[in-house]
Structures are given as structure tokens and as C-alpha cells.
PDB file of C-alpha atoms in Angstrom:
ATOM      1  CA  MET A   1      46.399  -1.955 -27.985  1.00 47.00           C
ATOM      2  CA  HIS A   2      47.092   0.451 -25.073  1.00 48.00           C
ATOM      3  CA  ARG A   3      50.695  -0.871 -24.763  1.00 49.00           C
ATOM      4  CA  VAL A   4      51.642  -0.258 -28.652  1.00 46.00           C
ATOM      5  CA  LEU A   5      50.160   3.166 -28.351  1.00 46.00           C
ATOM      6  CA  LEU A   6      51.734   4.393 -25.249  1.00 45.00           C
ATOM      7  CA  ILE A   7      55.002   2.863 -25.996  1.00 44.00           C
ATOM      8  CA  LEU A   8      55.140   4.887 -29.319  1.00 41.00           C
ATOM      9  CA  LEU A   9      53.700   7.808 -27.062  1.00 42.00           C
ATOM     10  CA  PHE A  10      56.698   7.644 -24.533  1.00 40.00           C
ATOM     11  CA  LEU A  11      59.427   5.881 -26.057  1.00 37.00           C
ATOM     12  CA  SER A  12      60.233   9.315 -27.979  1.00 36.00           C
ATOM     13  CA  GLY A  13      62.393  10.625 -25.182  1.00 35.00           C
ATOM     14  CA  SER A  14      59.973  13.157 -23.934  1.00 35.00           C
ATOM     15  CA  VAL A  15      56.354  13.029 -22.778  1.00 41.00           C
ATOM     16  CA  ASN A  16      54.220  14.656 -25.042  1.00 43.00           C
ATOM     17  CA  LEU A  17      50.778  13.644 -24.166  1.00 42.00           C
ATOM     18  CA  PHE A  18      49.302  14.978 -27.195  1.00 40.00           C
ATOM     19  CA  ALA A  19      51.093  12.958 -29.153  1.00 54.00           C
ATOM     20  CA  HIS A  20      48.179  10.716 -29.314  1.00 77.00           C
ATOM     21  CA  PRO A  21      45.218  12.758 -28.715  1.00 89.00           C
ATOM     22  CA  GLY A  22      42.162  11.669 -26.787  1.00 95.00           C
ATOM     23  CA  VAL A  23      38.941  10.657 -28.754  1.00 97.00           C
ATOM     24  CA  GLY A  24      36.714  10.264 -26.025  1.00 98.00           C
ATOM     25  CA  ILE A  25      33.459  11.867 -26.359  1.00 98.00           C
ATOM     26  CA  VAL A  26      30.154  10.422 -25.259  1.00 98.00           C
ATOM     27  CA  MET A  27      26.471  11.777 -24.501  1.00 97.00           C
ATOM     28  CA  ASP A  28      24.203  10.433 -21.931  1.00 96.00           C
ATOM     29  CA  LYS A  29      20.164   9.996 -22.217  1.00 94.00           C
ATOM     30  CA  ASN A  30      19.721  13.336 -20.516  1.00 95.00           C
ATOM     31  CA  GLY A  31      22.086  15.211 -23.531  1.00 95.00           C
ATOM     32  CA  ASN A  32      25.088  15.732 -20.872  1.00 97.00           C
ATOM     33  CA  LEU A  33      28.032  15.636 -23.233  1.00 98.00           C
ATOM     34  CA  PHE A  34      31.315  14.166 -21.649  1.00 98.00           C
ATOM     35  CA  TYR A  35      34.820  14.492 -23.369  1.00 98.00           C
ATOM     36  CA  THR A  36      38.346  14.362 -22.600  1.00 98.00           C
ATOM     37  CA  ASP A  37      41.514  16.667 -22.723  1.00 97.00           C
ATOM     38  CA  LEU A  38      43.799  14.249 -21.250  1.00 96.00           C
ATOM     39  CA  THR A  39      44.022  16.233 -17.985  1.00 96.00           C
ATOM     40  CA  HIS A  40      40.167  15.930 -17.120  1.00 98.00           C
ATOM     41  CA  VAL A  41      37.180  14.600 -18.687  1.00 98.00           C
ATOM     42  CA  TRP A  42      34.525  17.622 -19.052  1.00 98.00           C
ATOM     43  CA  MET A  43      30.804  17.929 -18.912  1.00 98.00           C
ATOM     44  CA  ILE A  44      28.738  20.280 -21.368  1.00 98.00           C
ATOM     45  CA  LYS A  45      24.946  20.452 -20.069  1.00 97.00           C
ATOM     46  CA  PRO A  46      22.002  20.731 -22.121  1.00 95.00           C
ATOM     47  CA  ASP A  47      22.121  24.328 -21.210  1.00 95.00           C
ATOM     48  CA  GLY A  48      25.671  25.001 -22.406  1.00 94.00           C
ATOM     49  CA  SER A  49      27.106  25.159 -18.900  1.00 97.00           C
ATOM     50  CA  LYS A  50      30.313  23.507 -18.754  1.00 97.00           C
ATOM     51  CA  SER A  51      32.407  21.873 -15.629  1.00 98.00           C
ATOM     52  CA  ILE A  52      34.766  19.173 -14.815  1.00 98.00           C
ATOM     53  CA  ALA A  53      33.151  16.013 -14.461  1.00 98.00           C
ATOM     54  CA  VAL A  54      36.131  13.697 -13.527  1.00 98.00           C
ATOM     55  CA  PRO A  55      39.342  15.759 -12.350  1.00 98.00           C
ATOM     56  CA  ASN A  56      42.893  14.986 -12.899  1.00 97.00           C
ATOM     57  CA  VAL A  57      42.482  11.573 -15.248  1.00 98.00           C
ATOM     58  CA  HIS A  58      44.847  11.152 -18.360  1.00 97.00           C
ATOM     59  CA  THR A  59      42.198   8.996 -20.346  1.00 96.00           C
ATOM     60  CA  HIS A  60      42.161   8.775 -24.171  1.00 96.00           C
ATOM     61  CA  GLU A  61      38.787   6.828 -24.115  1.00 97.00           C
ATOM     62  CA  LEU A  62      35.256   6.640 -22.679  1.00 98.00           C
ATOM     63  CA  TYR A  63      32.422   4.652 -22.626  1.00 97.00           C
ATOM     64  CA  ILE A  64      29.062   5.385 -20.935  1.00 97.00           C
ATOM     65  CA  ASP A  65      26.591   2.692 -20.481  1.00 95.00           C
ATOM     66  CA  LYS A  66      22.530   2.698 -20.613  1.00 92.00           C
ATOM     67  CA  GLU A  67      22.305   3.609 -16.518  1.00 93.00           C
ATOM     68  CA  GLY A  68      24.697   6.686 -17.271  1.00 95.00           C
ATOM     69  CA  LYS A  69      27.804   5.467 -15.778  1.00 97.00           C
ATOM     70  CA  LEU A  70      30.630   6.713 -17.706  1.00 98.00           C
ATOM     71  CA  TYR A  71      33.979   4.656 -17.490  1.00 98.00           C
ATOM     72  CA  GLY A  72      37.653   5.747 -18.223  1.00 98.00           C
ATOM     73  CA  GLU A  73      41.155   5.205 -17.444  1.00 97.00           C
ATOM     74  CA  HIS A  74      43.978   6.915 -16.091  1.00 97.00           C
ATOM     75  CA  LEU A  75      47.206   6.474 -17.130  1.00 96.00           C
ATOM     76  CA  TRP A  76      50.629   7.843 -16.007  1.00 96.00           C
ATOM     77  CA  TYR A  77      54.326   8.056 -16.343  1.00 94.00           C
ATOM     78  CA  ASN A  78      56.792   7.702 -13.721  1.00 93.00           C
ATOM     79  CA  GLY A  79      59.598   9.278 -15.116  1.00 91.00           C
ATOM     80  CA  GLU A  80      62.842   8.726 -17.229  1.00 89.00           C
ATOM     81  CA  GLN A  81      64.580   7.520 -14.215  1.00 89.00           C
ATOM     82  CA  LEU A  82      62.061   4.694 -13.248  1.00 90.00           C
ATOM     83  CA  ASN A  83      61.009   4.536 -16.797  1.00 92.00           C
ATOM     84  CA  THR A  84      57.569   2.551 -15.912  1.00 93.00           C
ATOM     85  CA  TRP A  85      54.115   3.204 -16.202  1.00 95.00           C
ATOM     86  CA  GLY A  86      50.894   2.862 -14.453  1.00 97.00           C
ATOM     87  CA  HIS A  87      47.160   2.685 -14.722  1.00 97.00           C
ATOM     88  CA  TYR A  88      43.708   2.269 -12.985  1.00 97.00           C
ATOM     89  CA  PHE A  89      40.009   2.599 -14.217  1.00 98.00           C
ATOM     90  CA  TRP A  90      37.488   4.831 -13.102  1.00 98.00           C
ATOM     91  CA  CYS A  91      33.745   4.806 -13.245  1.00 98.00           C
ATOM     92  CA  ARG A  92      31.533   7.667 -12.729  1.00 98.00           C
ATOM     93  CA  LEU A  93      27.981   7.417 -11.549  1.00 97.00           C
ATOM     94  CA  ALA A  94      24.963   9.133 -12.857  1.00 93.00           C
ATOM     95  CA  ASN A  95      24.835  11.112  -9.485  1.00 94.00           C
ATOM     96  CA  GLY A  96      28.363  12.352  -9.710  1.00 96.00           C
ATOM     97  CA  GLU A  97      30.264   9.962  -7.861  1.00 97.00           C
ATOM     98  CA  VAL A  98      33.735   8.874  -8.972  1.00 98.00           C
ATOM     99  CA  LYS A  99      35.085   5.534  -7.930  1.00 97.00           C
ATOM    100  CA  LYS A 100      37.695   2.991  -8.959  1.00 96.00           C
ATOM    101  CA  VAL A 101      36.801   0.023 -10.625  1.00 95.00           C
ATOM    102  CA  LYS A 102      40.427  -1.470 -10.822  1.00 94.00           C
ATOM    103  CA  ASP A 103      43.132  -0.323  -8.275  1.00 95.00           C
ATOM    104  CA  SER A 104      46.451   1.556  -9.373  1.00 95.00           C
ATOM    105  CA  THR A 105      48.476  -1.070 -11.424  1.00 94.00           C
ATOM    106  CA  ALA A 106      51.894  -1.228 -12.912  1.00 95.00           C
ATOM    107  CA  GLY A 107      52.337  -1.228 -16.517  1.00 94.00           C
ATOM    108  CA  PHE A 108      49.763  -0.656 -19.513  1.00 91.00           C
ATOM    109  CA  PRO A 109      46.095  -1.850 -19.344  1.00 91.00           C
ATOM    110  CA  GLU A 110      45.728  -5.057 -20.824  1.00 93.00           C
ATOM    111  CA  TRP A 111      42.360  -7.231 -21.579  1.00 94.00           C
ATOM    112  CA  TYR A 112      40.057  -4.526 -20.856  1.00 95.00           C
ATOM    113  CA  SER A 113      38.638  -2.107 -23.309  1.00 95.00           C
ATOM    114  CA  PHE A 114      35.936   1.023 -23.642  1.00 96.00           C
ATOM    115  CA  THR A 115      35.008  -0.440 -27.189  1.00 97.00           C
ATOM    116  CA  ARG A 116      31.581  -2.164 -26.138  1.00 96.00           C
ATOM    117  CA  ASP A 117      28.312  -2.934 -27.854  1.00 94.00           C
ATOM    118  CA  GLY A 118      24.745  -2.555 -26.704  1.00 91.00           C
ATOM    119  CA  ASN A 119      24.988  -5.477 -24.403  1.00 92.00           C
ATOM    120  CA  GLY A 120      28.206  -4.515 -22.811  1.00 93.00           C
ATOM    121  CA  ASN A 121      30.309  -6.778 -24.299  1.00 96.00           C
ATOM    122  CA  MET A 122      34.421  -5.669 -24.721  1.00 96.00           C
ATOM    123  CA  TYR A 123      35.984  -5.760 -27.895  1.00 97.00           C
ATOM    124  CA  TYR A 124      40.064  -5.990 -27.602  1.00 97.00           C
ATOM    125  CA  VAL A 125      42.836  -6.136 -29.834  1.00 96.00           C
ATOM    126  CA  GLU A 126      46.136  -7.751 -29.398  1.00 94.00           C
ATOM    127  CA  ASN A 127      48.416  -5.699 -31.650  1.00 89.00           C
ATOM    128  CA  GLU A 128      51.286  -8.302 -31.840  1.00 88.00           C
ATOM    129  CA  ILE A 129      52.020 -10.456 -35.023  1.00 88.00           C
ATOM    130  CA  PRO A 130      49.564 -11.597 -35.935  1.00 94.00           C
ATOM    131  CA  VAL A 131      47.090  -9.235 -34.689  1.00 96.00           C
ATOM    132  CA  ASN A 132      44.063 -10.520 -33.067  1.00 97.00           C
ATOM    133  CA  TRP A 133      40.642  -9.269 -32.433  1.00 97.00           C
ATOM    134  CA  TRP A 134      38.485 -10.534 -29.361  1.00 97.00           C
ATOM    135  CA  LYS A 135      35.349 -10.202 -28.078  1.00 97.00           C
ATOM    136  CA  ILE A 136      35.186 -10.299 -24.190  1.00 97.00           C
ATOM    137  CA  ASP A 137      31.319 -11.035 -23.028  1.00 96.00           C
ATOM    138  CA  THR A 138      30.290  -9.891 -19.815  1.00 94.00           C
ATOM    139  CA  ALA A 139      31.052 -13.254 -18.019  1.00 96.00           C
ATOM    140  CA  GLY A 140      34.639 -12.649 -18.987  1.00 95.00           C
ATOM    141  CA  HIS A 141      34.723 -15.268 -21.804  1.00 97.00           C
ATOM    142  CA  ARG A 142      37.032 -14.318 -24.699  1.00 97.00           C
ATOM    143  CA  ILE A 143      35.832 -15.179 -28.093  1.00 97.00           C
ATOM    144  CA  LEU A 144      38.666 -14.825 -30.762  1.00 97.00           C
ATOM    145  CA  LEU A 145      36.977 -12.896 -33.780  1.00 96.00           C
ATOM    146  CA  GLY A 146      39.863 -12.770 -36.450  1.00 95.00           C
ATOM    147  CA  SER A 147      43.473 -12.949 -36.748  1.00 96.00           C
ATOM    148  CA  LYS A 148      45.804 -11.461 -39.755  1.00 95.00           C
ATOM    149  CA  SER A 149      48.953 -10.214 -40.548  1.00 94.00           C
ATOM    150  CA  PHE A 150      48.404  -6.617 -40.393  1.00 92.00           C
ATOM    151  CA  SER A 151      50.566  -3.377 -39.466  1.00 87.00           C
ATOM    152  CA  ASN A 152      49.336   0.200 -38.918  1.00 85.00           C
ATOM    153  CA  VAL A 153      46.089  -1.119 -37.272  1.00 92.00           C
ATOM    154  CA  GLY A 154      44.043   1.919 -35.238  1.00 91.00           C
ATOM    155  CA  ARG A 155      41.560   2.119 -32.982  1.00 93.00           C
ATOM    156  CA  LEU A 156      38.224  -0.218 -32.826  1.00 96.00           C
ATOM    157  CA  HIS A 157      34.870   0.843 -33.134  1.00 97.00           C
ATOM    158  CA  VAL A 158      31.728  -1.558 -32.285  1.00 97.00           C
ATOM    159  CA  SER A 159      28.120  -0.755 -33.354  1.00 92.00           C
ATOM    160  CA  ALA A 160      25.478  -1.182 -30.850  1.00 86.00           C
ATOM    161  CA  LYS A 161      24.491  -4.541 -32.524  1.00 87.00           C
ATOM    162  CA  GLY A 162      28.058  -5.847 -32.507  1.00 93.00           C
ATOM    163  CA  ASP A 163      29.603  -5.208 -35.889  1.00 96.00           C
ATOM    164  CA  LEU A 164      33.290  -4.428 -35.246  1.00 97.00           C
ATOM    165  CA  TYR A 165      35.426  -1.616 -37.107  1.00 97.00           C
ATOM    166  CA  PHE A 166      38.819  -0.858 -37.273  1.00 96.00           C
ATOM    167  CA  ASN A 167      41.277   1.055 -39.462  1.00 94.00           C
ATOM    168  CA  LYS A 168      44.410  -0.433 -41.199  1.00 92.00           C
ATOM    169  CA  GLY A 169      46.321   2.693 -41.964  1.00 89.00           C
ATOM    170  CA  ALA A 170      43.692   4.714 -44.316  1.00 90.00           C
ATOM    171  CA  ASP A 171      41.743   1.844 -45.001  1.00 93.00           C
ATOM    172  CA  LEU A 172      38.690   0.788 -43.080  1.00 95.00           C
ATOM    173  CA  TYR A 173      37.771  -3.045 -42.374  1.00 96.00           C
ATOM    174  CA  TRP A 174      34.975  -4.459 -40.510  1.00 95.00           C
ATOM    175  CA  VAL A 175      33.821  -7.828 -39.026  1.00 96.00           C
ATOM    176  CA  PRO A 176      30.197  -8.514 -39.042  1.00 95.00           C
ATOM    177  CA  VAL A 177      28.473 -10.104 -36.532  1.00 93.00           C
ATOM    178  CA  GLY A 178      29.144 -13.928 -37.047  1.00 91.00           C
ATOM    179  CA  ASP A 179      31.537 -13.425 -40.092  1.00 94.00           C
ATOM    180  CA  SER A 180      35.013 -12.724 -40.805  1.00 95.00           C
ATOM    181  CA  ILE A 181      37.512  -9.826 -41.462  1.00 96.00           C
ATOM    182  CA  GLN A 182      36.465  -7.798 -44.234  1.00 95.00           C
ATOM    183  CA  LEU A 183      37.329  -4.611 -46.380  1.00 95.00           C
ATOM    184  CA  PHE A 184      34.780  -2.193 -45.565  1.00 95.00           C
ATOM    185  CA  TYR A 185      36.270   1.111 -47.616  1.00 92.00           C
ATOM    186  CA  LYS A 186      39.325   1.665 -49.443  1.00 89.00           C
ATOM    187  CA  ASN A 187      40.751   5.210 -48.889  1.00 78.00           C
ATOM    188  CA  ALA A 188      43.709   6.823 -50.934  1.00 60.00           C
ATOM    189  CA  ALA A 189      45.473   8.409 -48.318  1.00 57.00           C
ATOM    190  CA  ASN A 190      48.838   7.673 -46.250  1.00 56.00           C
ATOM    191  CA  ALA A 191      49.333   4.443 -44.627  1.00 58.00           C
ATOM    192  CA  SER A 192      49.743   5.672 -40.705  1.00 60.00           C
ATOM    193  CA  ALA A 193      48.124   3.805 -38.210  1.00 57.00           C
ATOM    194  CA  HIS A 194      46.549   7.200 -37.318  1.00 70.00           C
ATOM    195  CA  SER A 195      45.443   8.049 -40.995  1.00 85.00           C
ATOM    196  CA  ILE A 196      41.848   7.377 -39.266  1.00 92.00           C
ATOM    197  CA  MET A 197      41.763   8.878 -35.753  1.00 93.00           C
ATOM    198  CA  HIS A 198      38.766   7.497 -34.732  1.00 95.00           C
ATOM    199  CA  THR A 199      35.560   5.589 -36.127  1.00 96.00           C
ATOM    200  CA  TRP A 200      31.940   5.932 -34.892  1.00 96.00           C
ATOM    201  CA  SER A 201      28.579   5.209 -36.149  1.00 94.00           C
ATOM    202  CA  ASP A 202      24.896   6.244 -35.483  1.00 91.00           C
ATOM    203  CA  ASP A 203      21.785   4.564 -35.340  1.00 86.00           C
ATOM    204  CA  ARG A 204      21.144   4.978 -39.293  1.00 87.00           C
ATOM    205  CA  LYS A 205      24.230   2.689 -39.679  1.00 88.00           C
ATOM    206  CA  ASN A 206      26.269   5.272 -40.904  1.00 94.00           C
ATOM    207  CA  ILE A 207      30.022   4.976 -40.312  1.00 95.00           C
ATOM    208  CA  TYR A 208      31.774   8.254 -39.400  1.00 96.00           C
ATOM    209  CA  ILE A 209      35.926   8.740 -39.764  1.00 96.00           C
ATOM    210  CA  ALA A 210      38.170  11.613 -38.428  1.00 95.00           C
ATOM    211  CA  THR A 211      40.979  11.455 -40.973  1.00 92.00           C
ATOM    212  CA  GLY A 212      43.199  14.674 -41.587  1.00 90.00           C
ATOM    213  CA  ASN A 213      41.368  17.682 -41.034  1.00 93.00           C
ATOM    214  CA  GLU A 214      37.854  16.499 -41.990  1.00 94.00           C
ATOM    215  CA  ILE A 215      35.161  14.026 -40.980  1.00 95.00           C
ATOM    216  CA  LYS A 216      33.599  11.574 -43.597  1.00 94.00           C
ATOM    217  CA  LYS A 217      30.467   9.544 -43.351  1.00 94.00           C
ATOM    218  CA  ILE A 218      29.841   6.319 -45.043  1.00 94.00           C
ATOM    219  CA  ASP A 219      26.567   5.051 -45.676  1.00 91.00           C
ATOM    220  CA  ASN A 220      25.171   1.778 -46.453  1.00 84.00           C
ATOM    221  CA  SER A 221      25.685   2.103 -50.043  1.00 88.00           C
ATOM    222  CA  LYS A 222      29.535   2.747 -49.404  1.00 89.00           C
ATOM    223  CA  PHE A 223      28.997   6.260 -50.590  1.00 91.00           C
ATOM    224  CA  MET A 224      31.670   8.486 -48.952  1.00 92.00           C
ATOM    225  CA  ILE A 225      30.964  12.284 -48.391  1.00 92.00           C
ATOM    226  CA  SER A 226      32.950  15.065 -46.428  1.00 92.00           C
ATOM    227  CA  ILE A 227      30.508  16.397 -43.676  1.00 92.00           C
ATOM    228  CA  TYR A 228      32.913  18.603 -41.453  1.00 94.00           C
ATOM    229  CA  LYS A 229      36.634  20.333 -41.780  1.00 94.00           C
ATOM    230  CA  SER A 230      38.177  21.678 -39.170  1.00 95.00           C
ATOM    231  CA  ALA A 231      39.585  25.230 -39.500  1.00 93.00           C
ATOM    232  CA  GLY A 232      43.366  26.494 -39.103  1.00 93.00           C
ATOM    233  CA  THR A 233      45.544  23.771 -37.575  1.00 93.00           C
ATOM    234  CA  TRP A 234      42.704  22.291 -35.807  1.00 96.00           C
ATOM    235  CA  LYS A 235      41.755  18.496 -36.576  1.00 96.00           C
ATOM    236  CA  PRO A 236      39.159  16.423 -35.397  1.00 96.00           C
ATOM    237  CA  ALA A 237      39.666  13.486 -33.077  1.00 96.00           C
ATOM    238  CA  SER A 238      36.275  12.052 -32.932  1.00 97.00           C
ATOM    239  CA  GLY A 239      32.698  13.001 -32.499  1.00 97.00           C
ATOM    240  CA  VAL A 240      29.196  12.052 -31.436  1.00 96.00           C
ATOM    241  CA  ILE A 241      25.819  12.542 -32.615  1.00 93.00           C
ATOM    242  CA  ALA A 242      23.021  13.800 -30.020  1.00 93.00           C
ATOM    243  CA  ALA A 243      19.448  12.162 -30.259  1.00 90.00           C
ATOM    244  CA  ASN A 244      17.949  15.336 -31.966  1.00 90.00           C
ATOM    245  CA  GLY A 245      20.763  15.113 -34.535  1.00 90.00           C
ATOM    246  CA  ASP A 246      23.263  17.890 -33.375  1.00 93.00           C
ATOM    247  CA  PHE A 247      26.806  17.023 -34.341  1.00 94.00           C
ATOM    248  CA  TRP A 248      29.353  17.321 -31.409  1.00 97.00           C
ATOM    249  CA  VAL A 249      33.133  17.337 -32.825  1.00 97.00           C
ATOM    250  CA  LEU A 250      36.235  16.629 -30.451  1.00 98.00           C
ATOM    251  CA  GLU A 251      39.340  18.533 -31.849  1.00 97.00           C
ATOM    252  CA  TYR A 252      42.780  19.003 -31.302  1.00 96.00           C
ATOM    253  CA  ASN A 253      45.488  21.521 -32.550  1.00 94.00           C
ATOM    254  CA  ASP A 254      49.331  21.961 -32.751  1.00 90.00           C
ATOM    255  CA  LYS A 255      49.227  23.939 -29.381  1.00 89.00           C
ATOM    256  CA  ASN A 256      47.970  20.780 -27.092  1.00 86.00           C
ATOM    257  CA  GLU A 257      44.694  22.343 -27.156  1.00 94.00           C
ATOM    258  CA  VAL A 258      41.222  20.599 -27.045  1.00 97.00           C
ATOM    259  CA  ARG A 259      37.957  21.960 -27.747  1.00 97.00           C
ATOM    260  CA  VAL A 260      34.062  20.586 -29.054  1.00 97.00           C
ATOM    261  CA  ASN A 261      32.371  22.361 -31.515  1.00 95.00           C
ATOM    262  CA  LYS A 262      28.595  21.825 -32.249  1.00 95.00           C
ATOM    263  CA  VAL A 263      26.961  21.569 -35.633  1.00 93.00           C
ATOM    264  CA  SER A 264      23.177  21.790 -35.326  1.00 85.00           C
ATOM    265  CA  ALA A 265      21.207  19.185 -37.261  1.00 73.00           C
ATOM    266  CA  THR A 266      19.899  21.799 -39.624  1.00 76.00           C
ATOM    267  CA  ASP A 267      23.370  23.160 -40.417  1.00 69.00           C
ATOM    268  CA  ARG A 268      24.822  19.421 -40.926  1.00 57.00           C
ATOM    269  CA  LYS A 269      21.921  18.829 -43.445  1.00 56.00           C
ATOM    270  CA  GLY A 270      23.333  21.773 -45.509  1.00 55.00           C
ATOM    271  CA  ILE A 271      26.838  20.860 -45.408  1.00 51.00           C
ATOM    272  CA  VAL A 272      26.001  17.321 -46.520  1.00 53.00           C
ATOM    273  CA  LYS A 273      23.963  18.783 -49.603  1.00 50.00           C
ATOM    274  CA  GLU A 274      26.506  21.485 -50.411  1.00 52.00           C
ATOM    275  CA  ASN A 275      29.081  18.927 -50.565  1.00 53.00           C
ATOM    276  CA  ALA A 276      27.354  16.354 -52.465  1.00 51.00           C
ATOM    277  CA  PHE A 277      26.792  19.157 -54.996  1.00 48.00           C
ATOM    278  CA  ARG A 278      30.516  20.116 -55.112  1.00 54.00           C
ATOM    279  CA  LEU A 279      31.681  16.927 -55.394  1.00 49.00           C
ATOM    280  CA  TYR A 280      29.048  15.162 -57.859  1.00 54.00           C
ATOM    281  CA  LEU A 281      26.798  17.267 -59.476  1.00 56.00           C
ATOM    282  CA  ALA A 282      28.619  20.137 -60.019  1.00 56.00           C
ATOM    283  CA  PRO A 283      31.288  18.119 -62.232  1.00 61.00           C
ATOM    284  CA  VAL A 284      28.620  16.322 -64.095  1.00 58.00           C
ATOM    285  CA  ILE A 285      27.060  19.965 -64.940  1.00 65.00           C
ATOM    286  CA  ILE A 286      30.522  21.128 -66.286  1.00 69.00           C
ATOM    287  CA  THR A 287      31.108  17.910 -68.093  1.00 67.00           C
ATOM    288  CA  VAL A 288      27.671  18.330 -69.719  1.00 64.00           C
ATOM    289  CA  GLY A 289      28.217  22.019 -70.487  1.00 63.00           C
ATOM    290  CA  ILE A 290      31.485  21.307 -72.364  1.00 71.00           C
ATOM    291  CA  LEU A 291      30.138  18.445 -74.132  1.00 72.00           C
ATOM    292  CA  SER A 292      27.253  20.648 -75.467  1.00 67.00           C
ATOM    293  CA  LEU A 293      29.474  23.457 -76.311  1.00 66.00           C
ATOM    294  CA  LEU A 294      31.687  21.117 -78.405  1.00 69.00           C
ATOM    295  CA  TYR A 295      28.575  19.690 -80.164  1.00 60.00           C
ATOM    296  CA  PHE A 296      27.352  23.256 -81.190  1.00 67.00           C
ATOM    297  CA  LEU A 297      30.960  24.350 -82.279  1.00 69.00           C
ATOM    298  CA  LEU A 298      31.459  21.194 -84.353  1.00 70.00           C
ATOM    299  CA  ARG A 299      28.094  21.481 -85.903  1.00 65.00           C
ATOM    300  CA  LYS A 300      28.809  25.485 -86.642  1.00 63.00           C
ATOM    301  CA  LYS A 301      31.942  24.107 -88.509  1.00 61.00           C
ATOM    302  CA  LYS A 302      30.056  21.782 -90.759  1.00 57.00           C
TER     303      LYS A 302
END
């Protein structure tokens, strides 16, 4: 998947690093938040202090394991004259030490992924024709999960228990553990591979998608509601939910800037209730009011 995304990124004639924004934002068990701005990986501690956790790395995705080890990549372009690319993978230990887990290598990353379940298994997509979705277990064995002649396939997300999600344009698909590819949610929007910038989930099995200028939540009953909207030219790329329910959103804008916003658990509940009222209850109340008015007008005429 990296190969396809990066070809689209660089073959435009100029290296616009923000043509495909980073989506890496994770939190460790101590409440330290890590996110990428495609130049560094930053850390925000629970006290609000901010510092560079991993300097000078162009990484789109991040993964943090149960031990607090943070994993990412560094990707670079060698210029139009050579027209080649390179990469390496790195790991930041819980004590802050950063080391390479794969040496510098020519080309794009292949058969390696930061999409991992609770047991450390990787999930990888071969974005060819047809598209193949793979699970790579901790021993390195490759298990084919599904194959489809799809286009406009976006990034992967896997839940802790191993349910795999991906978007095809604006539609969200999933591969439940031990099952086949299924349509999870059909969305009436455009069909770009980046119609959904990123997908993630929480421990209550709610699914979140960053699409357009908002974040939408889809619950177990496939009920979708908008829970966050970015202001101005900002757009959400990804997000993470803290153990206390706080919602952290990774955003980018048309000036190549990156920031994170925090929405407290209390504020988030208020937003959900307000949007639910606007989207569902308000139209019902208005409809009932109109029907009641028509009823009384017709009775009066009689």
C-alpha cells in the first residue's frame, strides 16, 4: 500500500509532502500522546508539555505496543535526477531511546505494516489487481484474508481482536475474524481513495472515520453520527481516544500545518447529544408540528 500511495505522492513533478497527510497518532498506557507532522514525531505529556520524541522522520503511520514501544518509518525521495526512494523502520523504546529495526533500504516498504492487532499480528494490503488483504502473524507467516477487484482502496485499520476495516472510496468495508470481505457502511460521498482519511475504533466497538472536515462515529447498530467538525481550512486526519474518554484529533490544513485538538469526554458527550437532536429529533418534532397544524386547519375549514 505504501508503494501506491507514494507513487501518487511523488510523481506529480514536485515533492509535496503534505499531499498525503500523516495519520499517526497514538497514546501509551501512561497517557503520553505521540503524533506525526511528517517532519518529526511529537510527544505531549499528561501535564500538557510538548517535545520532539523522534526527530527528522517522515512517517505517516505509528504503532505502539503493550510495552510502550513506538514504531514508525522514515521515507525519503532522492531527487528528480535519481528519481529513487528509500526507507527504514525505527522503534522508540519506553525510555526514549530510538533505534532502527530495519536498515536503510532502497525503494518503498513492502510486507511490513503498522496496522496490528492486540497480539502483534500485522495486516497488509497489496494494492494491485486484484487487491489482496493479508495477515502476517508474529512468526512471519502470511495468511490471505481476501481478494477483490477493487479500486480506490484506502488505509487499513484492525481492532484489538482482529476485525479488519478498510475503505473503498467513501464506503467502509470489513473482514470479521474468520469471515470474508463485507460492506460495513455505505456512505453517499465522492469515490476518492482518501474520501476516508483514516479509520479507527474504541474498546466499545464503535468505529470512527475522518472524512471531509468531520469525524463520524458508527456504532454497533450501524448508526452514524457526526461527532467533530474542523474549523476553517483544517481537516481531521485521524484520532485517538484516551482511557479517560478524552478525544484527541490530528488535523492538517492547506498551509501544510499540523496540530492536535483535545475534546474532553464531557464536551464530546454534549456534542453527540446535540448532533443527534439536530439530525434525528429535530426533523421529527418539526414534522409532527406541521402535521398537527395541517390537521387543525383542515378541521377548521370543515
